[in-house]
């Protein structure tokens, strides 16, 4: 990804179809730090669109259009070279690794040295109000703590864009507001163009940005 100029995430007339049936058609530019919400019922193509942006959509789908991030096309790049982070409704923490181990797993290989990597992890935990949690077992964390660790793991991979796939749907209502604020604030602070797919109108209201309805 080119350094310096941040243009955002562009979906240039992206169309996804399966077995001849068009699932989604989107033409959209998301600016750095902007959160755009994509709403629609199950089967409307929301998750398929995220998979296409990440480079994980199965070959069975027919796709046209372009995905462009900060001026560079992503369409022919493997997932690991796209610099796109994604947060799912399940936190997907590795049970065999400590909290710190989960975070260190996401650090780019360019960050060398055990002490340097540990410092990055500790800094991330402090920013999530979880200082001192590096050696904890993920199984001992609350739902909110797990959600925060999952987000910090995504951010430590240094993405240039953030995708949110129903990330709050499994949280109870009180916790949902807290984690929404945490995620959206960090997305804006880091200048990440963010695309969230959800079926919950309250997610879109909390994001405070554009809401696009599918299906």
PDB file of C-alpha atoms in Angstrom:
ATOM      1  CA  UNK A   1       0.000   0.000   0.000  1.00  0.00           C
ATOM      2  CA  UNK A   2       1.478   3.385  -0.927  1.00  0.00           C
ATOM      3  CA  UNK A   3       2.694   5.550   1.931  1.00  0.00           C
ATOM      4  CA  UNK A   4       1.545   9.096   2.519  1.00  0.00           C
ATOM      5  CA  UNK A   5      -1.630   9.728   0.535  1.00  0.00           C
ATOM      6  CA  UNK A   6      -4.751   8.219   2.080  1.00  0.00           C
ATOM      7  CA  UNK A   7      -7.667   8.106  -0.326  1.00  0.00           C
ATOM      8  CA  UNK A   8      -9.856   5.571   1.420  1.00  0.00           C
ATOM      9  CA  UNK A   9     -11.669   2.464   0.255  1.00  0.00           C
ATOM     10  CA  UNK A  10     -13.380   2.563  -3.140  1.00  0.00           C
ATOM     11  CA  UNK A  11     -15.882  -0.010  -4.376  1.00  0.00           C
ATOM     12  CA  UNK A  12     -16.164   0.868  -8.036  1.00  0.00           C
ATOM     13  CA  UNK A  13     -19.417  -0.592  -9.382  1.00  0.00           C
ATOM     14  CA  UNK A  14     -18.811  -3.868  -7.548  1.00  0.00           C
ATOM     15  CA  UNK A  15     -21.390  -6.527  -8.420  1.00  0.00           C
ATOM     16  CA  UNK A  16     -21.539 -10.015  -6.953  1.00  0.00           C
ATOM     17  CA  UNK A  17     -23.742 -12.789  -8.319  1.00  0.00           C
ATOM     18  CA  UNK A  18     -24.236 -16.480  -7.589  1.00  0.00           C
ATOM     19  CA  UNK A  19     -25.821 -18.924 -10.028  1.00  0.00           C
ATOM     20  CA  UNK A  20     -26.960 -16.040 -12.190  1.00  0.00           C
ATOM     21  CA  UNK A  21     -28.668 -14.149  -9.352  1.00  0.00           C
ATOM     22  CA  UNK A  22     -27.216 -10.767  -8.440  1.00  0.00           C
ATOM     23  CA  UNK A  23     -26.695 -10.521  -4.682  1.00  0.00           C
ATOM     24  CA  UNK A  24     -25.215  -7.077  -4.303  1.00  0.00           C
ATOM     25  CA  UNK A  25     -24.374  -4.043  -6.442  1.00  0.00           C
ATOM     26  CA  UNK A  26     -22.424  -1.244  -4.745  1.00  0.00           C
ATOM     27  CA  UNK A  27     -20.670   1.886  -5.961  1.00  0.00           C
ATOM     28  CA  UNK A  28     -19.149   3.550  -2.944  1.00  0.00           C
ATOM     29  CA  UNK A  29     -16.174   5.515  -1.618  1.00  0.00           C
ATOM     30  CA  UNK A  30     -15.405   5.419   2.109  1.00  0.00           C
ATOM     31  CA  UNK A  31     -13.074   8.170   3.298  1.00  0.00           C
ATOM     32  CA  UNK A  32     -10.338   7.627   5.907  1.00  0.00           C
ATOM     33  CA  UNK A  33     -11.964   7.596   9.344  1.00  0.00           C
ATOM     34  CA  UNK A  34     -15.487   7.310   7.918  1.00  0.00           C
ATOM     35  CA  UNK A  35     -17.820   4.503   9.052  1.00  0.00           C
ATOM     36  CA  UNK A  36     -20.381   3.386   6.463  1.00  0.00           C
ATOM     37  CA  UNK A  37     -23.106   0.911   7.430  1.00  0.00           C
ATOM     38  CA  UNK A  38     -24.480  -1.650   4.997  1.00  0.00           C
ATOM     39  CA  UNK A  39     -27.816  -3.078   6.123  1.00  0.00           C
ATOM     40  CA  UNK A  40     -29.872  -5.935   4.782  1.00  0.00           C
ATOM     41  CA  UNK A  41     -31.492  -9.258   5.643  1.00  0.00           C
ATOM     42  CA  UNK A  42     -29.659 -12.582   5.651  1.00  0.00           C
ATOM     43  CA  UNK A  43     -28.802 -13.645   2.109  1.00  0.00           C
ATOM     44  CA  UNK A  44     -28.619 -10.089   0.760  1.00  0.00           C
ATOM     45  CA  UNK A  45     -24.905 -10.383  -0.013  1.00  0.00           C
ATOM     46  CA  UNK A  46     -23.466  -8.371   2.859  1.00  0.00           C
ATOM     47  CA  UNK A  47     -20.916 -10.941   4.028  1.00  0.00           C
ATOM     48  CA  UNK A  48     -20.137 -11.912   0.432  1.00  0.00           C
ATOM     49  CA  UNK A  49     -19.119  -8.320  -0.233  1.00  0.00           C
ATOM     50  CA  UNK A  50     -16.792  -8.325   2.774  1.00  0.00           C
ATOM     51  CA  UNK A  51     -15.297 -11.623   1.607  1.00  0.00           C
ATOM     52  CA  UNK A  52     -14.654 -10.135  -1.813  1.00  0.00           C
ATOM     53  CA  UNK A  53     -12.930  -7.084  -0.324  1.00  0.00           C
ATOM     54  CA  UNK A  54     -10.759  -9.369   1.849  1.00  0.00           C
ATOM     55  CA  UNK A  55      -9.962 -11.711  -1.038  1.00  0.00           C
ATOM     56  CA  UNK A  56     -11.646 -14.757   0.547  1.00  0.00           C
ATOM     57  CA  UNK A  57     -14.792 -15.016  -1.592  1.00  0.00           C
ATOM     58  CA  UNK A  58     -15.082 -18.498  -3.166  1.00  0.00           C
ATOM     59  CA  UNK A  59     -14.614 -18.825  -6.930  1.00  0.00           C
ATOM     60  CA  UNK A  60     -18.237 -19.935  -7.325  1.00  0.00           C
ATOM     61  CA  UNK A  61     -19.295 -16.276  -7.165  1.00  0.00           C
ATOM     62  CA  UNK A  62     -19.252 -14.058 -10.259  1.00  0.00           C
ATOM     63  CA  UNK A  63     -17.740 -10.655  -9.532  1.00  0.00           C
ATOM     64  CA  UNK A  64     -17.271  -7.489 -11.564  1.00  0.00           C
ATOM     65  CA  UNK A  65     -16.026  -4.009 -10.705  1.00  0.00           C
ATOM     66  CA  UNK A  66     -12.962  -2.899  -8.778  1.00  0.00           C
ATOM     67  CA  UNK A  67     -11.893  -2.731  -5.126  1.00  0.00           C
ATOM     68  CA  UNK A  68      -9.352   0.061  -4.648  1.00  0.00           C
ATOM     69  CA  UNK A  69      -7.616   0.986  -1.388  1.00  0.00           C
ATOM     70  CA  UNK A  70      -5.627   4.213  -1.179  1.00  0.00           C
ATOM     71  CA  UNK A  71      -5.353   4.282  -4.962  1.00  0.00           C
ATOM     72  CA  UNK A  72      -4.150   0.692  -5.412  1.00  0.00           C
ATOM     73  CA  UNK A  73      -6.325  -2.105  -6.803  1.00  0.00           C
ATOM     74  CA  UNK A  74      -6.773  -5.071  -4.486  1.00  0.00           C
ATOM     75  CA  UNK A  75      -8.456  -7.374  -6.972  1.00  0.00           C
ATOM     76  CA  UNK A  76      -5.488  -9.596  -7.829  1.00  0.00           C
ATOM     77  CA  UNK A  77      -3.783  -9.552  -4.448  1.00  0.00           C
ATOM     78  CA  UNK A  78      -3.832 -12.470  -1.987  1.00  0.00           C
ATOM     79  CA  UNK A  79      -5.654 -11.740   1.309  1.00  0.00           C
ATOM     80  CA  UNK A  80      -2.465 -11.258   3.343  1.00  0.00           C
ATOM     81  CA  UNK A  81      -1.278  -8.469   1.023  1.00  0.00           C
ATOM     82  CA  UNK A  82      -4.473  -6.415   1.047  1.00  0.00           C
ATOM     83  CA  UNK A  83      -3.946  -4.624   4.387  1.00  0.00           C
ATOM     84  CA  UNK A  84      -7.630  -5.038   5.219  1.00  0.00           C
ATOM     85  CA  UNK A  85      -8.631  -5.937   8.779  1.00  0.00           C
ATOM     86  CA  UNK A  86     -11.910  -7.655   9.592  1.00  0.00           C
ATOM     87  CA  UNK A  87     -13.764  -8.054  12.885  1.00  0.00           C
ATOM     88  CA  UNK A  88     -16.398 -10.787  13.155  1.00  0.00           C
ATOM     89  CA  UNK A  89     -19.285 -11.407  15.571  1.00  0.00           C
ATOM     90  CA  UNK A  90     -17.170 -14.178  17.142  1.00  0.00           C
ATOM     91  CA  UNK A  91     -13.912 -12.913  18.637  1.00  0.00           C
ATOM     92  CA  UNK A  92     -11.948 -15.932  17.278  1.00  0.00           C
ATOM     93  CA  UNK A  93      -9.215 -15.662  19.920  1.00  0.00           C
ATOM     94  CA  UNK A  94      -6.752 -18.564  19.894  1.00  0.00           C
ATOM     95  CA  UNK A  95      -7.456 -20.618  23.052  1.00  0.00           C
ATOM     96  CA  UNK A  96      -3.907 -22.052  23.168  1.00  0.00           C
ATOM     97  CA  UNK A  97      -2.290 -18.590  23.310  1.00  0.00           C
ATOM     98  CA  UNK A  98      -2.271 -16.013  26.090  1.00  0.00           C
ATOM     99  CA  UNK A  99      -3.900 -12.639  25.552  1.00  0.00           C
ATOM    100  CA  UNK A 100      -0.471 -11.229  24.700  1.00  0.00           C
ATOM    101  CA  UNK A 101       0.232 -14.162  22.402  1.00  0.00           C
ATOM    102  CA  UNK A 102      -2.999 -13.499  20.529  1.00  0.00           C
ATOM    103  CA  UNK A 103      -2.001  -9.884  19.999  1.00  0.00           C
ATOM    104  CA  UNK A 104       1.607 -10.668  19.078  1.00  0.00           C
ATOM    105  CA  UNK A 105       0.358 -13.081  16.418  1.00  0.00           C
ATOM    106  CA  UNK A 106      -1.035 -10.118  14.464  1.00  0.00           C
ATOM    107  CA  UNK A 107       2.110  -7.980  14.545  1.00  0.00           C
ATOM    108  CA  UNK A 108       3.807  -7.518  11.154  1.00  0.00           C
ATOM    109  CA  UNK A 109       7.040  -9.453  10.670  1.00  0.00           C
ATOM    110  CA  UNK A 110       8.805  -6.122  10.144  1.00  0.00           C
ATOM    111  CA  UNK A 111       8.545  -5.453  13.891  1.00  0.00           C
ATOM    112  CA  UNK A 112      11.655  -7.222  15.149  1.00  0.00           C
ATOM    113  CA  UNK A 113      12.844  -8.236  18.603  1.00  0.00           C
ATOM    114  CA  UNK A 114      10.941  -9.840  21.462  1.00  0.00           C
ATOM    115  CA  UNK A 115      11.140  -6.733  23.672  1.00  0.00           C
ATOM    116  CA  UNK A 116       9.917  -4.460  20.889  1.00  0.00           C
ATOM    117  CA  UNK A 117       7.011  -6.749  20.065  1.00  0.00           C
ATOM    118  CA  UNK A 118       6.106  -7.108  23.735  1.00  0.00           C
ATOM    119  CA  UNK A 119       6.114  -3.303  24.063  1.00  0.00           C
ATOM    120  CA  UNK A 120       3.661  -3.007  21.156  1.00  0.00           C
ATOM    121  CA  UNK A 121       1.377  -5.552  22.782  1.00  0.00           C
ATOM    122  CA  UNK A 122       1.481  -3.837  26.193  1.00  0.00           C
ATOM    123  CA  UNK A 123       0.761  -0.460  24.611  1.00  0.00           C
ATOM    124  CA  UNK A 124      -2.259  -1.897  22.790  1.00  0.00           C
ATOM    125  CA  UNK A 125      -3.598  -3.433  25.997  1.00  0.00           C
ATOM    126  CA  UNK A 126      -3.196  -0.166  27.907  1.00  0.00           C
ATOM    127  CA  UNK A 127      -5.105   1.701  25.197  1.00  0.00           C
ATOM    128  CA  UNK A 128      -7.940  -0.804  25.714  1.00  0.00           C
ATOM    129  CA  UNK A 129      -7.874  -0.324  29.520  1.00  0.00           C
ATOM    130  CA  UNK A 130      -6.411  -3.825  29.873  1.00  0.00           C
ATOM    131  CA  UNK A 131      -2.877  -3.102  31.025  1.00  0.00           C
ATOM    132  CA  UNK A 132      -1.272  -6.127  32.695  1.00  0.00           C
ATOM    133  CA  UNK A 133      -3.500  -8.651  30.891  1.00  0.00           C
ATOM    134  CA  UNK A 134      -0.810  -9.966  28.512  1.00  0.00           C
ATOM    135  CA  UNK A 135      -0.245 -13.239  30.376  1.00  0.00           C
ATOM    136  CA  UNK A 136      -3.931 -13.955  30.986  1.00  0.00           C
ATOM    137  CA  UNK A 137      -5.722 -16.944  29.480  1.00  0.00           C
ATOM    138  CA  UNK A 138      -8.426 -15.707  27.038  1.00  0.00           C
ATOM    139  CA  UNK A 139     -10.876 -18.088  28.732  1.00  0.00           C
ATOM    140  CA  UNK A 140     -10.722 -15.916  31.883  1.00  0.00           C
ATOM    141  CA  UNK A 141     -11.851 -12.740  30.082  1.00  0.00           C
ATOM    142  CA  UNK A 142     -15.335 -11.244  30.060  1.00  0.00           C
ATOM    143  CA  UNK A 143     -17.218 -10.843  26.792  1.00  0.00           C
ATOM    144  CA  UNK A 144     -16.339  -7.160  26.612  1.00  0.00           C
ATOM    145  CA  UNK A 145     -12.661  -7.813  27.283  1.00  0.00           C
ATOM    146  CA  UNK A 146     -12.571 -10.491  24.572  1.00  0.00           C
ATOM    147  CA  UNK A 147     -14.195  -8.073  22.120  1.00  0.00           C
ATOM    148  CA  UNK A 148     -11.594  -5.410  22.894  1.00  0.00           C
ATOM    149  CA  UNK A 149      -8.711  -7.876  22.496  1.00  0.00           C
ATOM    150  CA  UNK A 150     -10.137  -9.003  19.153  1.00  0.00           C
ATOM    151  CA  UNK A 151     -10.232  -5.405  17.908  1.00  0.00           C
ATOM    152  CA  UNK A 152      -6.730  -4.612  19.155  1.00  0.00           C
ATOM    153  CA  UNK A 153      -5.454  -7.731  17.381  1.00  0.00           C
ATOM    154  CA  UNK A 154      -6.935  -6.448  14.122  1.00  0.00           C
ATOM    155  CA  UNK A 155      -5.424  -2.984  14.624  1.00  0.00           C
ATOM    156  CA  UNK A 156      -1.968  -4.370  15.476  1.00  0.00           C
ATOM    157  CA  UNK A 157      -1.839  -5.921  12.004  1.00  0.00           C
ATOM    158  CA  UNK A 158      -1.704  -2.290  10.752  1.00  0.00           C
ATOM    159  CA  UNK A 159      -4.652  -2.441   8.339  1.00  0.00           C
ATOM    160  CA  UNK A 160      -5.425   0.403   5.940  1.00  0.00           C
ATOM    161  CA  UNK A 161      -9.165  -0.366   6.045  1.00  0.00           C
ATOM    162  CA  UNK A 162     -11.493  -2.028   8.551  1.00  0.00           C
ATOM    163  CA  UNK A 163     -14.448  -4.327   7.895  1.00  0.00           C
ATOM    164  CA  UNK A 164     -17.013  -5.147  10.582  1.00  0.00           C
ATOM    165  CA  UNK A 165     -19.161  -8.245  10.086  1.00  0.00           C
ATOM    166  CA  UNK A 166     -22.040  -8.102  12.618  1.00  0.00           C
ATOM    167  CA  UNK A 167     -19.402  -7.505  15.342  1.00  0.00           C
ATOM    168  CA  UNK A 168     -21.815  -6.563  18.132  1.00  0.00           C
ATOM    169  CA  UNK A 169     -24.628  -9.063  17.591  1.00  0.00           C
ATOM    170  CA  UNK A 170     -23.554 -11.486  20.323  1.00  0.00           C
ATOM    171  CA  UNK A 171     -22.989  -8.861  23.021  1.00  0.00           C
ATOM    172  CA  UNK A 172     -25.658  -8.030  25.596  1.00  0.00           C
ATOM    173  CA  UNK A 173     -27.311  -4.635  25.202  1.00  0.00           C
ATOM    174  CA  UNK A 174     -25.356  -2.802  27.913  1.00  0.00           C
ATOM    175  CA  UNK A 175     -22.014  -4.055  26.659  1.00  0.00           C
ATOM    176  CA  UNK A 176     -22.957  -3.435  23.043  1.00  0.00           C
ATOM    177  CA  UNK A 177     -23.066   0.342  23.485  1.00  0.00           C
ATOM    178  CA  UNK A 178     -19.661   0.355  25.175  1.00  0.00           C
ATOM    179  CA  UNK A 179     -17.948  -1.782  22.541  1.00  0.00           C
ATOM    180  CA  UNK A 180     -19.581   0.111  19.665  1.00  0.00           C
ATOM    181  CA  UNK A 181     -18.148   3.367  20.997  1.00  0.00           C
ATOM    182  CA  UNK A 182     -14.731   1.756  21.498  1.00  0.00           C
ATOM    183  CA  UNK A 183     -14.617   0.350  17.946  1.00  0.00           C
ATOM    184  CA  UNK A 184     -15.904   3.451  16.161  1.00  0.00           C
ATOM    185  CA  UNK A 185     -13.656   5.821  18.123  1.00  0.00           C
ATOM    186  CA  UNK A 186     -10.562   3.765  17.313  1.00  0.00           C
ATOM    187  CA  UNK A 187     -11.515   3.490  13.636  1.00  0.00           C
ATOM    188  CA  UNK A 188     -11.776   7.273  13.422  1.00  0.00           C
ATOM    189  CA  UNK A 189      -8.643   7.868  15.495  1.00  0.00           C
ATOM    190  CA  UNK A 190      -6.656   5.574  13.201  1.00  0.00           C
ATOM    191  CA  UNK A 191      -8.136   7.117  10.050  1.00  0.00           C
ATOM    192  CA  UNK A 192      -9.469   3.786   8.813  1.00  0.00           C
ATOM    193  CA  UNK A 193     -12.164   3.703   6.136  1.00  0.00           C
ATOM    194  CA  UNK A 194     -14.643   1.353   7.802  1.00  0.00           C
ATOM    195  CA  UNK A 195     -17.455  -0.710   6.290  1.00  0.00           C
ATOM    196  CA  UNK A 196     -19.867  -2.368   8.721  1.00  0.00           C
ATOM    197  CA  UNK A 197     -22.503  -4.891   7.721  1.00  0.00           C
ATOM    198  CA  UNK A 198     -25.380  -5.460  10.125  1.00  0.00           C
ATOM    199  CA  UNK A 199     -29.099  -6.164  10.368  1.00  0.00           C
ATOM    200  CA  UNK A 200     -29.442  -4.021  13.516  1.00  0.00           C
ATOM    201  CA  UNK A 201     -30.536  -0.400  12.834  1.00  0.00           C
ATOM    202  CA  UNK A 202     -29.065   0.651  16.194  1.00  0.00           C
ATOM    203  CA  UNK A 203     -25.570  -0.243  14.924  1.00  0.00           C
ATOM    204  CA  UNK A 204     -26.000   2.189  12.046  1.00  0.00           C
ATOM    205  CA  UNK A 205     -27.342   4.909  14.330  1.00  0.00           C
ATOM    206  CA  UNK A 206     -24.404   4.455  16.707  1.00  0.00           C
ATOM    207  CA  UNK A 207     -21.907   4.666  13.837  1.00  0.00           C
ATOM    208  CA  UNK A 208     -23.348   8.063  12.902  1.00  0.00           C
ATOM    209  CA  UNK A 209     -22.399   7.794   9.226  1.00  0.00           C
ATOM    210  CA  UNK A 210     -24.109   6.832   5.994  1.00  0.00           C
ATOM    211  CA  UNK A 211     -26.454   3.854   6.012  1.00  0.00           C
ATOM    212  CA  UNK A 212     -26.963   1.912   2.785  1.00  0.00           C
ATOM    213  CA  UNK A 213     -29.765  -0.654   2.581  1.00  0.00           C
ATOM    214  CA  UNK A 214     -29.562  -3.824   0.498  1.00  0.00           C
ATOM    215  CA  UNK A 215     -32.319  -6.181  -0.527  1.00  0.00           C
TER     216      UNK A 215
END
